[in-house]
Coordinates of C-alpha atoms in Angstrom, one line a residue:
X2 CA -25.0 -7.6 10.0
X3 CA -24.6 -7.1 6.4
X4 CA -21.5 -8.8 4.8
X5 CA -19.7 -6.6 2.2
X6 CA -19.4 -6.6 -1.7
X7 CA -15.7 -6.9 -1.4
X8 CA -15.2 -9.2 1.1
X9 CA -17.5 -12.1 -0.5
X10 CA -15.4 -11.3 -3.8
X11 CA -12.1 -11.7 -2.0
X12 CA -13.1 -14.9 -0.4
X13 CA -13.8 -16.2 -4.0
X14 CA -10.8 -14.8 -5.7
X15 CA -8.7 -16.7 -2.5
X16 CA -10.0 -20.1 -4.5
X17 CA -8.3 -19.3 -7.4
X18 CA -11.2 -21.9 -9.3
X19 CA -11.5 -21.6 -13.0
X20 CA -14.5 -19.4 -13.2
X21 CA -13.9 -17.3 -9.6
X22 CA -13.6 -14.1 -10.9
X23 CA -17.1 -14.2 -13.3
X24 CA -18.6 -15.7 -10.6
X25 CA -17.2 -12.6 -8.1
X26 CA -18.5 -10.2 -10.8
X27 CA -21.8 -11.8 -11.0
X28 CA -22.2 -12.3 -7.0
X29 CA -20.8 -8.1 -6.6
X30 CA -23.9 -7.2 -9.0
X31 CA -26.6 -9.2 -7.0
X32 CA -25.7 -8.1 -3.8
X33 CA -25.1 -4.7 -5.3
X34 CA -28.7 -4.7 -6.3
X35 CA -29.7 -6.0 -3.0
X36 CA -28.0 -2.9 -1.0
X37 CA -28.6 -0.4 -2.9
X38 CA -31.9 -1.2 -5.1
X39 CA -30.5 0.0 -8.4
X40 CA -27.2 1.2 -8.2
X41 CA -24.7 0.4 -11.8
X42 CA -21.8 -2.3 -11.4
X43 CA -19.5 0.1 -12.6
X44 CA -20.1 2.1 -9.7
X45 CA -19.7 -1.0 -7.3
X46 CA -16.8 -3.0 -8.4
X47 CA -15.9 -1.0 -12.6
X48 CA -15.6 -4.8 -13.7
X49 CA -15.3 -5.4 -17.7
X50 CA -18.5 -5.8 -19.2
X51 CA -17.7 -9.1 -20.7
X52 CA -17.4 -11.1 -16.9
X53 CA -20.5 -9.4 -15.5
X54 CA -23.4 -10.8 -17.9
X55 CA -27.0 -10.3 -17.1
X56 CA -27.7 -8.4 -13.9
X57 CA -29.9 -9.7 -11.2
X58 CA -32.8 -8.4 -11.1
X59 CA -33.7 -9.2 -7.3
X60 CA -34.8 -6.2 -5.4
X61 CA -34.6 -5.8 -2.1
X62 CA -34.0 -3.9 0.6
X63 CA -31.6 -4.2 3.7
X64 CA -31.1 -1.5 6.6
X65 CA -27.8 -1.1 7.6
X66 CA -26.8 1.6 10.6
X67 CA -24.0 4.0 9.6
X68 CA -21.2 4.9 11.7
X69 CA -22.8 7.2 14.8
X70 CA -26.3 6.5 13.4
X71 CA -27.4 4.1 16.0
X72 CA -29.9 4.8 17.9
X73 CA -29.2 6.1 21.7
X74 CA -29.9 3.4 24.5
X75 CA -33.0 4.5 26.2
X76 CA -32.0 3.5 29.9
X77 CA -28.8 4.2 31.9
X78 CA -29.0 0.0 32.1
X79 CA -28.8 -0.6 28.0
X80 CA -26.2 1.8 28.1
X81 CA -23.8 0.0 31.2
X82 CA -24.6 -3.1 29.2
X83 CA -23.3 -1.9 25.8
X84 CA -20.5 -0.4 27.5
X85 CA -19.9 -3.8 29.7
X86 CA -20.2 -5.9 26.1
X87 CA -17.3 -3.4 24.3
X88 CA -15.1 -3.8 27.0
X89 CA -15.5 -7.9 26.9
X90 CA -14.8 -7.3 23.3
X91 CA -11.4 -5.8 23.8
X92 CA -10.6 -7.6 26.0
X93 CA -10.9 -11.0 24.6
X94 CA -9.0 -9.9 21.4
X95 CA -6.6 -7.9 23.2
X96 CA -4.6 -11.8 23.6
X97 CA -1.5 -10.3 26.2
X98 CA -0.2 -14.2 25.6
X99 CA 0.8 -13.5 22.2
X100 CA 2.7 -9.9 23.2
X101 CA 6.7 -10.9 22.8
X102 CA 6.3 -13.7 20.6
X103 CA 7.2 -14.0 17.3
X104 CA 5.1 -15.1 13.9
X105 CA 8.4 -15.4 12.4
X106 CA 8.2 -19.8 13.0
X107 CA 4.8 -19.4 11.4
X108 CA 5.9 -17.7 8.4
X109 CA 9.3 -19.7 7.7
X110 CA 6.8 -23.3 7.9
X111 CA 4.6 -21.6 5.9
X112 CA 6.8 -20.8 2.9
X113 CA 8.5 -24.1 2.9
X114 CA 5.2 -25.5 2.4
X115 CA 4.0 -23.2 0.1
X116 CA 4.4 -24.7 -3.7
X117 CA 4.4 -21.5 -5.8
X118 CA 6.8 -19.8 -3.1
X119 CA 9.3 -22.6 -3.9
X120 CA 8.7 -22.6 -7.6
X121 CA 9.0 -18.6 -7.4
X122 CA 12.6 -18.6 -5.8
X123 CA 13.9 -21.1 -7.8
X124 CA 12.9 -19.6 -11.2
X125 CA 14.7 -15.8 -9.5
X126 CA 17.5 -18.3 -8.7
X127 CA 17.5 -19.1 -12.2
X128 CA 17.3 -15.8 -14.3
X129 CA 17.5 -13.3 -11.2
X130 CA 15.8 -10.4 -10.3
X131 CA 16.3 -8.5 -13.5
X132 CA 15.0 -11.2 -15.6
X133 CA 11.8 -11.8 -13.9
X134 CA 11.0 -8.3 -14.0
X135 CA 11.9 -8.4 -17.9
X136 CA 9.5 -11.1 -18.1
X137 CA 6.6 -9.3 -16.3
X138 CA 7.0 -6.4 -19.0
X139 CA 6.9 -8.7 -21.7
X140 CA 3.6 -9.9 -20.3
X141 CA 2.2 -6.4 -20.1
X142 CA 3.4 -5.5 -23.7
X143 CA 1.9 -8.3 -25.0
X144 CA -1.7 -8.2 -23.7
X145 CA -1.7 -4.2 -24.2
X146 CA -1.2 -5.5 -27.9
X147 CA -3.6 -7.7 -28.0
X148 CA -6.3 -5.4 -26.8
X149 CA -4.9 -2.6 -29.4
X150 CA -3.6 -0.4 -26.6
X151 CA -0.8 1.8 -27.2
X152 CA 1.9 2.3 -24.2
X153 CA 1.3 4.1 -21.3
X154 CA 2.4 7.8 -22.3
X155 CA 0.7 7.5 -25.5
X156 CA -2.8 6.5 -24.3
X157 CA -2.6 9.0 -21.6
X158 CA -1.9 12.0 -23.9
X159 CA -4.3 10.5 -26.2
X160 CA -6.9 11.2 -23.7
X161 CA -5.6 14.0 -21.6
X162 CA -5.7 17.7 -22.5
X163 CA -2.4 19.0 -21.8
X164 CA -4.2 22.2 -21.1
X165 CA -6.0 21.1 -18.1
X166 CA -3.5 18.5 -17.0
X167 CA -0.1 20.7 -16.9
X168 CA 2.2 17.9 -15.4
X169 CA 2.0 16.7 -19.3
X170 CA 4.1 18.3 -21.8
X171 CA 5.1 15.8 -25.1
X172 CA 3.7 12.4 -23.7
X173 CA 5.7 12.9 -20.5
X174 CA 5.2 13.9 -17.2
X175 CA 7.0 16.1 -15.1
X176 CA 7.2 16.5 -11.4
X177 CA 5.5 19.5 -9.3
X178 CA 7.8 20.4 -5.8
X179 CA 8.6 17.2 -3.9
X180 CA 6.1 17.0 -0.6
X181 CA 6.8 13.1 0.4
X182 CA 9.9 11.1 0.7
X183 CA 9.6 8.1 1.0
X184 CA 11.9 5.6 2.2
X185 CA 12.2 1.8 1.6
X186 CA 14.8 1.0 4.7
X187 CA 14.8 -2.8 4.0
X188 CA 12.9 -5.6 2.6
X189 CA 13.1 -8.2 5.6
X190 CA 9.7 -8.7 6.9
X191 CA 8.2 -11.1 9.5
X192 CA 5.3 -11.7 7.0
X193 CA 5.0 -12.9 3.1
X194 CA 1.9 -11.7 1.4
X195 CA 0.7 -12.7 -1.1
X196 CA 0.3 -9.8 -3.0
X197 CA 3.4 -7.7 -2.1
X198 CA 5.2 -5.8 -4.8
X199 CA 8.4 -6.0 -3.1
X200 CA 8.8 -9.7 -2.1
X201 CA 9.3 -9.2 1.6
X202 CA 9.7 -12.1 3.5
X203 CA 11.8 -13.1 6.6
X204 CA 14.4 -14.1 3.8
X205 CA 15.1 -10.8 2.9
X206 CA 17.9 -10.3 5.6
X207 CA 20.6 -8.8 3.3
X208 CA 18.6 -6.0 1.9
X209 CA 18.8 -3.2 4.3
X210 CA 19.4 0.3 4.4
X211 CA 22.8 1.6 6.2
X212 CA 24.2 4.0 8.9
X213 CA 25.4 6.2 6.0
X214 CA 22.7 6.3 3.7
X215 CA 19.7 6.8 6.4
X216 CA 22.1 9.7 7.4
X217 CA 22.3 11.0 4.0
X218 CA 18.1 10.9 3.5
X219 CA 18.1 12.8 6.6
X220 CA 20.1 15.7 4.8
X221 CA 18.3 15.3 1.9
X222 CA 15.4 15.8 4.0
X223 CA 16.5 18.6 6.0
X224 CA 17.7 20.4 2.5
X225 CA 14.4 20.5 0.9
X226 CA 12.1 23.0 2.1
X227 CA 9.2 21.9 0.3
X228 CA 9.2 18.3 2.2
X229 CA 6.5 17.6 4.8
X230 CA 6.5 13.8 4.9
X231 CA 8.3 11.6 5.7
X232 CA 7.2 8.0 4.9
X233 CA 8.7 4.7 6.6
X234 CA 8.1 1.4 4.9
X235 CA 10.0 -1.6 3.8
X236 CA 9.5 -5.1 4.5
X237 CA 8.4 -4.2 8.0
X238 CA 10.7 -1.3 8.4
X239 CA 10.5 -1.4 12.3
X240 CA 12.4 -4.2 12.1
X241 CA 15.7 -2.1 10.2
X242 CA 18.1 -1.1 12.7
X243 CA 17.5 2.2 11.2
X244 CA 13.9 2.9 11.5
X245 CA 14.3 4.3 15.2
X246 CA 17.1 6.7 14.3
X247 CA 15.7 8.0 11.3
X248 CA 12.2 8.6 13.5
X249 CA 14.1 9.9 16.1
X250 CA 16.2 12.8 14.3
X251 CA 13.5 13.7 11.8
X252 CA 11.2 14.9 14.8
X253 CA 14.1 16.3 16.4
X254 CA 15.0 18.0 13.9
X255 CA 11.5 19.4 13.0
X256 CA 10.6 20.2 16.1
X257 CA 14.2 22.5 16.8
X258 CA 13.6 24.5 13.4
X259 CA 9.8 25.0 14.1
X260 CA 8.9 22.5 10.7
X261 CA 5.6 20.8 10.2
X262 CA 6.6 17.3 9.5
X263 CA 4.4 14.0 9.2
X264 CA 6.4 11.0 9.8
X265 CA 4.7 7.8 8.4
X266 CA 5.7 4.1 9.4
X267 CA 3.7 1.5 7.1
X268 CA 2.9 -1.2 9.8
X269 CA 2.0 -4.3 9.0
X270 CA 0.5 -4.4 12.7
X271 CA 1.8 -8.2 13.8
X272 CA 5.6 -6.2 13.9
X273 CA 3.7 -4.8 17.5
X274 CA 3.7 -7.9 19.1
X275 CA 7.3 -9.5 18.2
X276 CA 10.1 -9.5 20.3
X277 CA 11.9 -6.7 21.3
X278 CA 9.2 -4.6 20.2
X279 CA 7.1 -4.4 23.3
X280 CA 7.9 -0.7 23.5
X281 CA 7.3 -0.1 20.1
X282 CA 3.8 1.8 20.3
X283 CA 5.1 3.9 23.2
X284 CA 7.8 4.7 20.9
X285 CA 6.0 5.9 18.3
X286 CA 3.7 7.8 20.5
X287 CA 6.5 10.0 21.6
X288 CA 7.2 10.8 18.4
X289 CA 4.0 11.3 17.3
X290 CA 4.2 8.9 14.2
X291 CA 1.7 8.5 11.6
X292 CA 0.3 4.6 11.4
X293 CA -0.9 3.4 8.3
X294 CA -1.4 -0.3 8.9
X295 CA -2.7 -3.0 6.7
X296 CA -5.7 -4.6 7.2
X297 CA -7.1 -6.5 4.0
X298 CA -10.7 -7.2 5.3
X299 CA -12.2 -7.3 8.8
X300 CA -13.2 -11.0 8.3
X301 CA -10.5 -13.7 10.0
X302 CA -10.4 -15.9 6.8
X303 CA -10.1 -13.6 4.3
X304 CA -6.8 -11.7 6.0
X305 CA -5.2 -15.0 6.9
X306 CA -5.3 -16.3 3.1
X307 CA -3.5 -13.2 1.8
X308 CA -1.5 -12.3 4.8
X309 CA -0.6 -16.0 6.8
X310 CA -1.9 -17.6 9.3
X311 CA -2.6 -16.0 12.3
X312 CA -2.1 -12.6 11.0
X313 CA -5.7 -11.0 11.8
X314 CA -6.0 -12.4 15.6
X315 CA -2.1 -10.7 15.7
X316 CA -3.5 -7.6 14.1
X317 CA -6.9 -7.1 15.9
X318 CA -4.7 -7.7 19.1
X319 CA -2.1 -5.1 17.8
X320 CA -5.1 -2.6 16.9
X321 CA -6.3 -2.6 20.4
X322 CA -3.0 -1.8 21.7
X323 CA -2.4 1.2 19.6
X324 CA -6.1 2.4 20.6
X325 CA -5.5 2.2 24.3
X326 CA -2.0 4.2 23.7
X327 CA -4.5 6.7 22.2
X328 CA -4.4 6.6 18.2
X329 CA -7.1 6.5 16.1
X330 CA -9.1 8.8 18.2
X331 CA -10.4 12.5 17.8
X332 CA -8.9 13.6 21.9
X333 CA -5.8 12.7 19.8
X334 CA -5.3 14.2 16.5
X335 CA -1.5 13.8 16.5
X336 CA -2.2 10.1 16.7
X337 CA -2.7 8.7 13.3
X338 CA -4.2 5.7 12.6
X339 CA -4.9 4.9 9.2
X340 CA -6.2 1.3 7.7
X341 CA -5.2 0.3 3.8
X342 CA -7.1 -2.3 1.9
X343 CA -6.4 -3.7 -1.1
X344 CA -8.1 -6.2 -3.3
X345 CA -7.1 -10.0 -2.7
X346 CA -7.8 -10.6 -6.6
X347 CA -8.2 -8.9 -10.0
X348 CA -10.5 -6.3 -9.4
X349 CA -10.4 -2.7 -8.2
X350 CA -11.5 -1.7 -5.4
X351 CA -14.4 -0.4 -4.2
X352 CA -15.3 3.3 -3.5
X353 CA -12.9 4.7 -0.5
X354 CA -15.5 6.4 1.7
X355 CA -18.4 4.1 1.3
X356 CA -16.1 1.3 2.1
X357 CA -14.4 3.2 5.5
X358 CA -18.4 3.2 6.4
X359 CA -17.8 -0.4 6.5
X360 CA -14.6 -0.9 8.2
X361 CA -15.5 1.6 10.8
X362 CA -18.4 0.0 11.9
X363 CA -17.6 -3.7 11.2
X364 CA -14.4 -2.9 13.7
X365 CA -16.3 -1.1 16.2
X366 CA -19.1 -3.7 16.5
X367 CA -16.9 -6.8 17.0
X368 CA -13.8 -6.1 18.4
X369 CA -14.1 -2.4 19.7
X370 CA -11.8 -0.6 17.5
X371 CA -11.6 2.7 16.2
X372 CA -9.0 4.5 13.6
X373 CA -9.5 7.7 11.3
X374 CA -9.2 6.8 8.0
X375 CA -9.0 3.7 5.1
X376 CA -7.0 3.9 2.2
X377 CA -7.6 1.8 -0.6
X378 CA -4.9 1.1 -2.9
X379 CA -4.9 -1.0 -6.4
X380 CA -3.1 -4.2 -7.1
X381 CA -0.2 -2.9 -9.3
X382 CA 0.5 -6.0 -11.8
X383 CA 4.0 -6.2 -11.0
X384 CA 5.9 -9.0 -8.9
X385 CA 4.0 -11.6 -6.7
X386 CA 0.3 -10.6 -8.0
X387 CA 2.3 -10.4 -11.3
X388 CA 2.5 -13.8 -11.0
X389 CA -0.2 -14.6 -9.5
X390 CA -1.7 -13.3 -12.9
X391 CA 0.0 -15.1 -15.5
X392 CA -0.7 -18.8 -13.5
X393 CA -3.9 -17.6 -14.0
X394 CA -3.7 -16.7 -17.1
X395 CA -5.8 -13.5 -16.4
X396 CA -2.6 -11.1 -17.3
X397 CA -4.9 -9.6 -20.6
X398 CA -8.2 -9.7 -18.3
X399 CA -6.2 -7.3 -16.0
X400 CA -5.0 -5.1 -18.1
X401 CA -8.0 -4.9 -19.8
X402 CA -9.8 -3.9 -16.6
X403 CA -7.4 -0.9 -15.8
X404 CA -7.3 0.2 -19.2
X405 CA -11.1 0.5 -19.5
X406 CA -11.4 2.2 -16.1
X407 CA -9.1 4.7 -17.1
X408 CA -9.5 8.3 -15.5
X409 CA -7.9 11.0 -16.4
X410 CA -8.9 13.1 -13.7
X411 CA -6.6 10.8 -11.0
X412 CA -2.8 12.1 -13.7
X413 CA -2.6 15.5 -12.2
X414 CA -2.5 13.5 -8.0
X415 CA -0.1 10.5 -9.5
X416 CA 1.9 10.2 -6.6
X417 CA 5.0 10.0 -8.5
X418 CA 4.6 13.8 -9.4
X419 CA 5.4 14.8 -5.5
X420 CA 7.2 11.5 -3.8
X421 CA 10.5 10.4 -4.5
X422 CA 11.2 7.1 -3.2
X423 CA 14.2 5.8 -2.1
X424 CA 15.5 2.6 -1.8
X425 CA 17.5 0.4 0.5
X426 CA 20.5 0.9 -1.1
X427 CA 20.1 4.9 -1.5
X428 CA 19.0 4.6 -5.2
X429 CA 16.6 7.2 -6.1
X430 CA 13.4 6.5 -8.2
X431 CA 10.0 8.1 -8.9
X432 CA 7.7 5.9 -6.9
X433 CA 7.8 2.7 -4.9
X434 CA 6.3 0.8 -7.7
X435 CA 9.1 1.8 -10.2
X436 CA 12.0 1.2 -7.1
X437 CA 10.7 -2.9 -7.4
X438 CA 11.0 -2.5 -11.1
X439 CA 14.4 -1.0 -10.9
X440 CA 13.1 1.9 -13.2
X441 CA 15.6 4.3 -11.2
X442 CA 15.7 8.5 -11.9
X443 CA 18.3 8.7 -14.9
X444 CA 19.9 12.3 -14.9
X445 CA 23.4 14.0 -13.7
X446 CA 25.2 14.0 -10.7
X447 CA 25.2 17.2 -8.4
X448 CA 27.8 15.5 -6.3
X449 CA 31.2 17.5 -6.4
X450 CA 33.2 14.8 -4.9
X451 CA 32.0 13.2 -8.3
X452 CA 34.8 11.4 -9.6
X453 CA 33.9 12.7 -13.0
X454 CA 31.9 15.4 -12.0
X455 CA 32.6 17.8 -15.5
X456 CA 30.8 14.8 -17.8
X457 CA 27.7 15.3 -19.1
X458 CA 26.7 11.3 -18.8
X459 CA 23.5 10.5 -17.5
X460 CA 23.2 7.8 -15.1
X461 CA 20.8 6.0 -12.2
X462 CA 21.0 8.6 -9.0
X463 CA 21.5 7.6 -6.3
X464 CA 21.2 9.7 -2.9
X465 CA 25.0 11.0 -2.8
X466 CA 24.3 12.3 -6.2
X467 CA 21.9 15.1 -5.6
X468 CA 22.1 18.0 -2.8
X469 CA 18.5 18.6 -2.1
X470 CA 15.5 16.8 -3.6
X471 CA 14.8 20.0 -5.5
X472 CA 17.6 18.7 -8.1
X473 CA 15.4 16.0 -9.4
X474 CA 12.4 18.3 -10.6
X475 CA 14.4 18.7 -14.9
X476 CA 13.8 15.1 -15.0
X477 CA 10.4 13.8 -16.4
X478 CA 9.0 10.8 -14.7
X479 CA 9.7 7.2 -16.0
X480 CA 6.8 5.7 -16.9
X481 CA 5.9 1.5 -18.1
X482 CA 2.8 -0.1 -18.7
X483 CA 1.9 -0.9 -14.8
X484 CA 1.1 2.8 -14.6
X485 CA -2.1 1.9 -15.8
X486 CA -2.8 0.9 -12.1
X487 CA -2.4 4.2 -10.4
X488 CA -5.0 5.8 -12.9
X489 CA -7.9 3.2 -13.2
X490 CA -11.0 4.0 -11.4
X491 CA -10.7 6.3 -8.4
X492 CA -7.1 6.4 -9.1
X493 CA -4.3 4.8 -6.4
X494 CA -1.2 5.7 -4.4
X495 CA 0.5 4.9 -1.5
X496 CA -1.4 8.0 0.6
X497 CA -4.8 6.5 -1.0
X498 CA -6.9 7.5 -3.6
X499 CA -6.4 10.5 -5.9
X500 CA -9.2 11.3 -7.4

């Protein structure tokens, strides 16, 4: 079986050793070599040119069998014993012991133990939210400057034609009709990744979204025509009193005024097998909810470094169960099952439908799985890989990377041009990425009840401020230096790439 570009690099970037990343560039050209015979770097991994050095110039050739291009057993017995062998599979990951228990003891030990964690919270402690995130801007600025790259805006209508990309007008961009809403229903998680951009953790208790402002999306929702999505995430936003209620109504509701409506709950899989939730994946059947679940690699190791321990055996486990209630297959179209992977270090990742190739076969092979599509989405350098980042001291290298991988071909599918996000709190903002930035939509209030509803002051909106979504399309998008992100390479988002 072959092992994968990405997954040798994230093992290497989970060292966090001096000279990791050079080495992953160098190791991602060999092997690219290897698979392929010839193809560029760039291609493989768009790396700076500085890390990667001389290329190997080992040929060779390896055979690897696509998904559905395996050859047909040639008896009926071959056949009863693949068949016998998949089911074994399942069932040995399937692990009905550790349905109804909770990773929550797991996580808690792990984060007392966990040095950076500890210095992390005490330093927010110290300057707060606001400051931390004042800090991480600084950072940006200042190895944009050193490189000699101008702010976001500017570099992108230095290379953009405002011609052929029409959401720019003036070094700004501005919305097209609103399709996604997004809503961030709390931030308490039964997890802590490493690389999360909102901090989740099961610390996050307080942060959650209310009866009244879940109510409030929903008539936000149901006032905007041009809405077709509806995305759940948090924090592991099955865990939010509101998640079920806001499911529930929003199909209702669709389904009464004959509306096409996707709803979306970003899983992070391991929520399947806590307490309480045991009817979770009937639930969610019912309703015929979209599950885009997070699944950084196929390889044990690799998911437990950036996830916690025990998180992939939880996951594979919690795969099979949404399989067997039907998702992820084609008898089932209404059954969603989508996989997102994102890199466990600095560097982009790898090309979206060469690497589902992997993932689909990979999953099939050792555990029996099967799901329709993988999303791969860029580390944004903002919060914890923020962090991560500047203690090792590759801030500049980052930026550097996005910059030079720059694509203007992925501004006209920025997400933030047809999602608005919402936060716990009802506060309105262009994207996810901005909401954990607190870069909230600056404009007017719609709101009649307004206590000052003739002034002409501009401030952050929040969700009792506007009457349908449609209000929010005058207001050009707030932009920052971690845009850079969304456009590098194949361009990102939270629905994939764009590009």
């Amino acid at each position: 079986t072959t092992i994968p570009i990405f997954c040798i690099c994230n093992i290497i970037m989970n060292t966090r050793t001096k000279f990791a990343f050079a080495t992953a560039a160098i190791m991602a050209a060999q092997l690219s070599e290897i698979a392929s015979g010839g193809i560029s770097i760039a291609d493989a991994f768009a790396l700076p040119s500085s890390l990667i050095g001389k290329r190997a110039t080992i040929r060779g050739e390896i055979s690897s069998v696509g998904v559905g291009a395996a050859e047909s057993p040639s008896t009926k017995e071959e056949e009863t014993s693949s068949n016998d062998d998949l089911k074994s599979k399942r069932q040995a990951w399937s692990r009905p012991d550790l349905i109804g228990t909770s990773l929550l003891p797991t996580t808690l030990s792990q984060l007392e133990s966990d040095q950076e964690f500890q210095s992390l919270s005490k330093k927010i402690a110290a300057v707060g939210i606001e400051g931390m995130t004042k800090e991480e801007r600084a950072k940006r600025r200042r190895a944009l400057e050193d490189l000699g790259v101008p702010n976001f805006m500017q570099f992108v209508s230095d290379n953009c034609n405002e011609v052929e990309v029409k959401v720019l007008k003036g070094r700004q961009l501005f919305r097209k009709e609103p399709k996604i809403l997004q809503l961030n229903i709390g931030l308490y998680c039964n997890q802590a990744c490493t690389h999360c951009h909102v901090e989740s953790s099961p610390l996050r208790k307080e942060e959650t979204m209310s009866a009244e402002i879940a109510a409030r999306c929903l008539h936000l929702l149901q006032s905007t025509p041009s809405i077709d999505t509806l995305d759940l995430t948090g924090g592991a936003p099955e865990l939010n009193g509101q998640f079920r209620f806001l499911v529930k109504m929003a199909r209702s509701w669709a389904k009464e005024n004959n509306r096409k409506l996707t709803i979306i709950d970003r899983c992070n899989l391991t929520v399947l097998l806590e307490p309480n939730q045991e009817d979770l994946v009937d639930f969610l059947k019912h309703n015929e909810v979209r599950v885009v679940a997070s699944l950084p690699c196929y390889g044990e190791d690799n998911v437990d470094a950036q996830r916690g321990r025990g998180v992939f055996q939880r996951s594979i486990a919690a795969l099979l169960k949404l399989n067997e209630a039907g998702y992820g297959s084609s008898r089932y179209p209404e059954l969603s099952l989508d996989l997102v992977y994102n890199p466990s270090g600095a560097f982009l990742p790898p090309g979206q439908s060469s690497l589902e190739v992997d993932y689909k076969r990979e999953l099939m092979e050792k555990f029996g799985i099967t799901f329709n599509n993988l999303l791969t989405i860029t580390n944004m350098p903002i919060k914890r890989f923020a962090d991560y980042l500047a203690k090792e001291g590759k801030m500049k290298e980052y930026m550097e990377l996005l910059v030079n991988n720059f694509n203007a071909g992925t501004v006209e599918g920025l997400m933030c041009l047809d999602t608005v996000s919402v936060g716990w709190d009802g506060a309105i903002y262009d994207c996810d990425f901005n909401q954990q930035l607190g870069m909230g939509i600056i404009g007017q209030s719609q709101n009649e009840s307004h206590d000052d509803k003739n002034s002409t002051k501009k401030q952050k909106l929040n969700v009792f401020d506007i009457e349908s979504l449609l209000d929010l399309q005058k207001y050009s998008v707030r932009t920052d230096n971690h845009c850079f992100g969304c456009t590098a390479g194949t361009g990102s988002s939270c629905q994939g790439a764009t590009a």
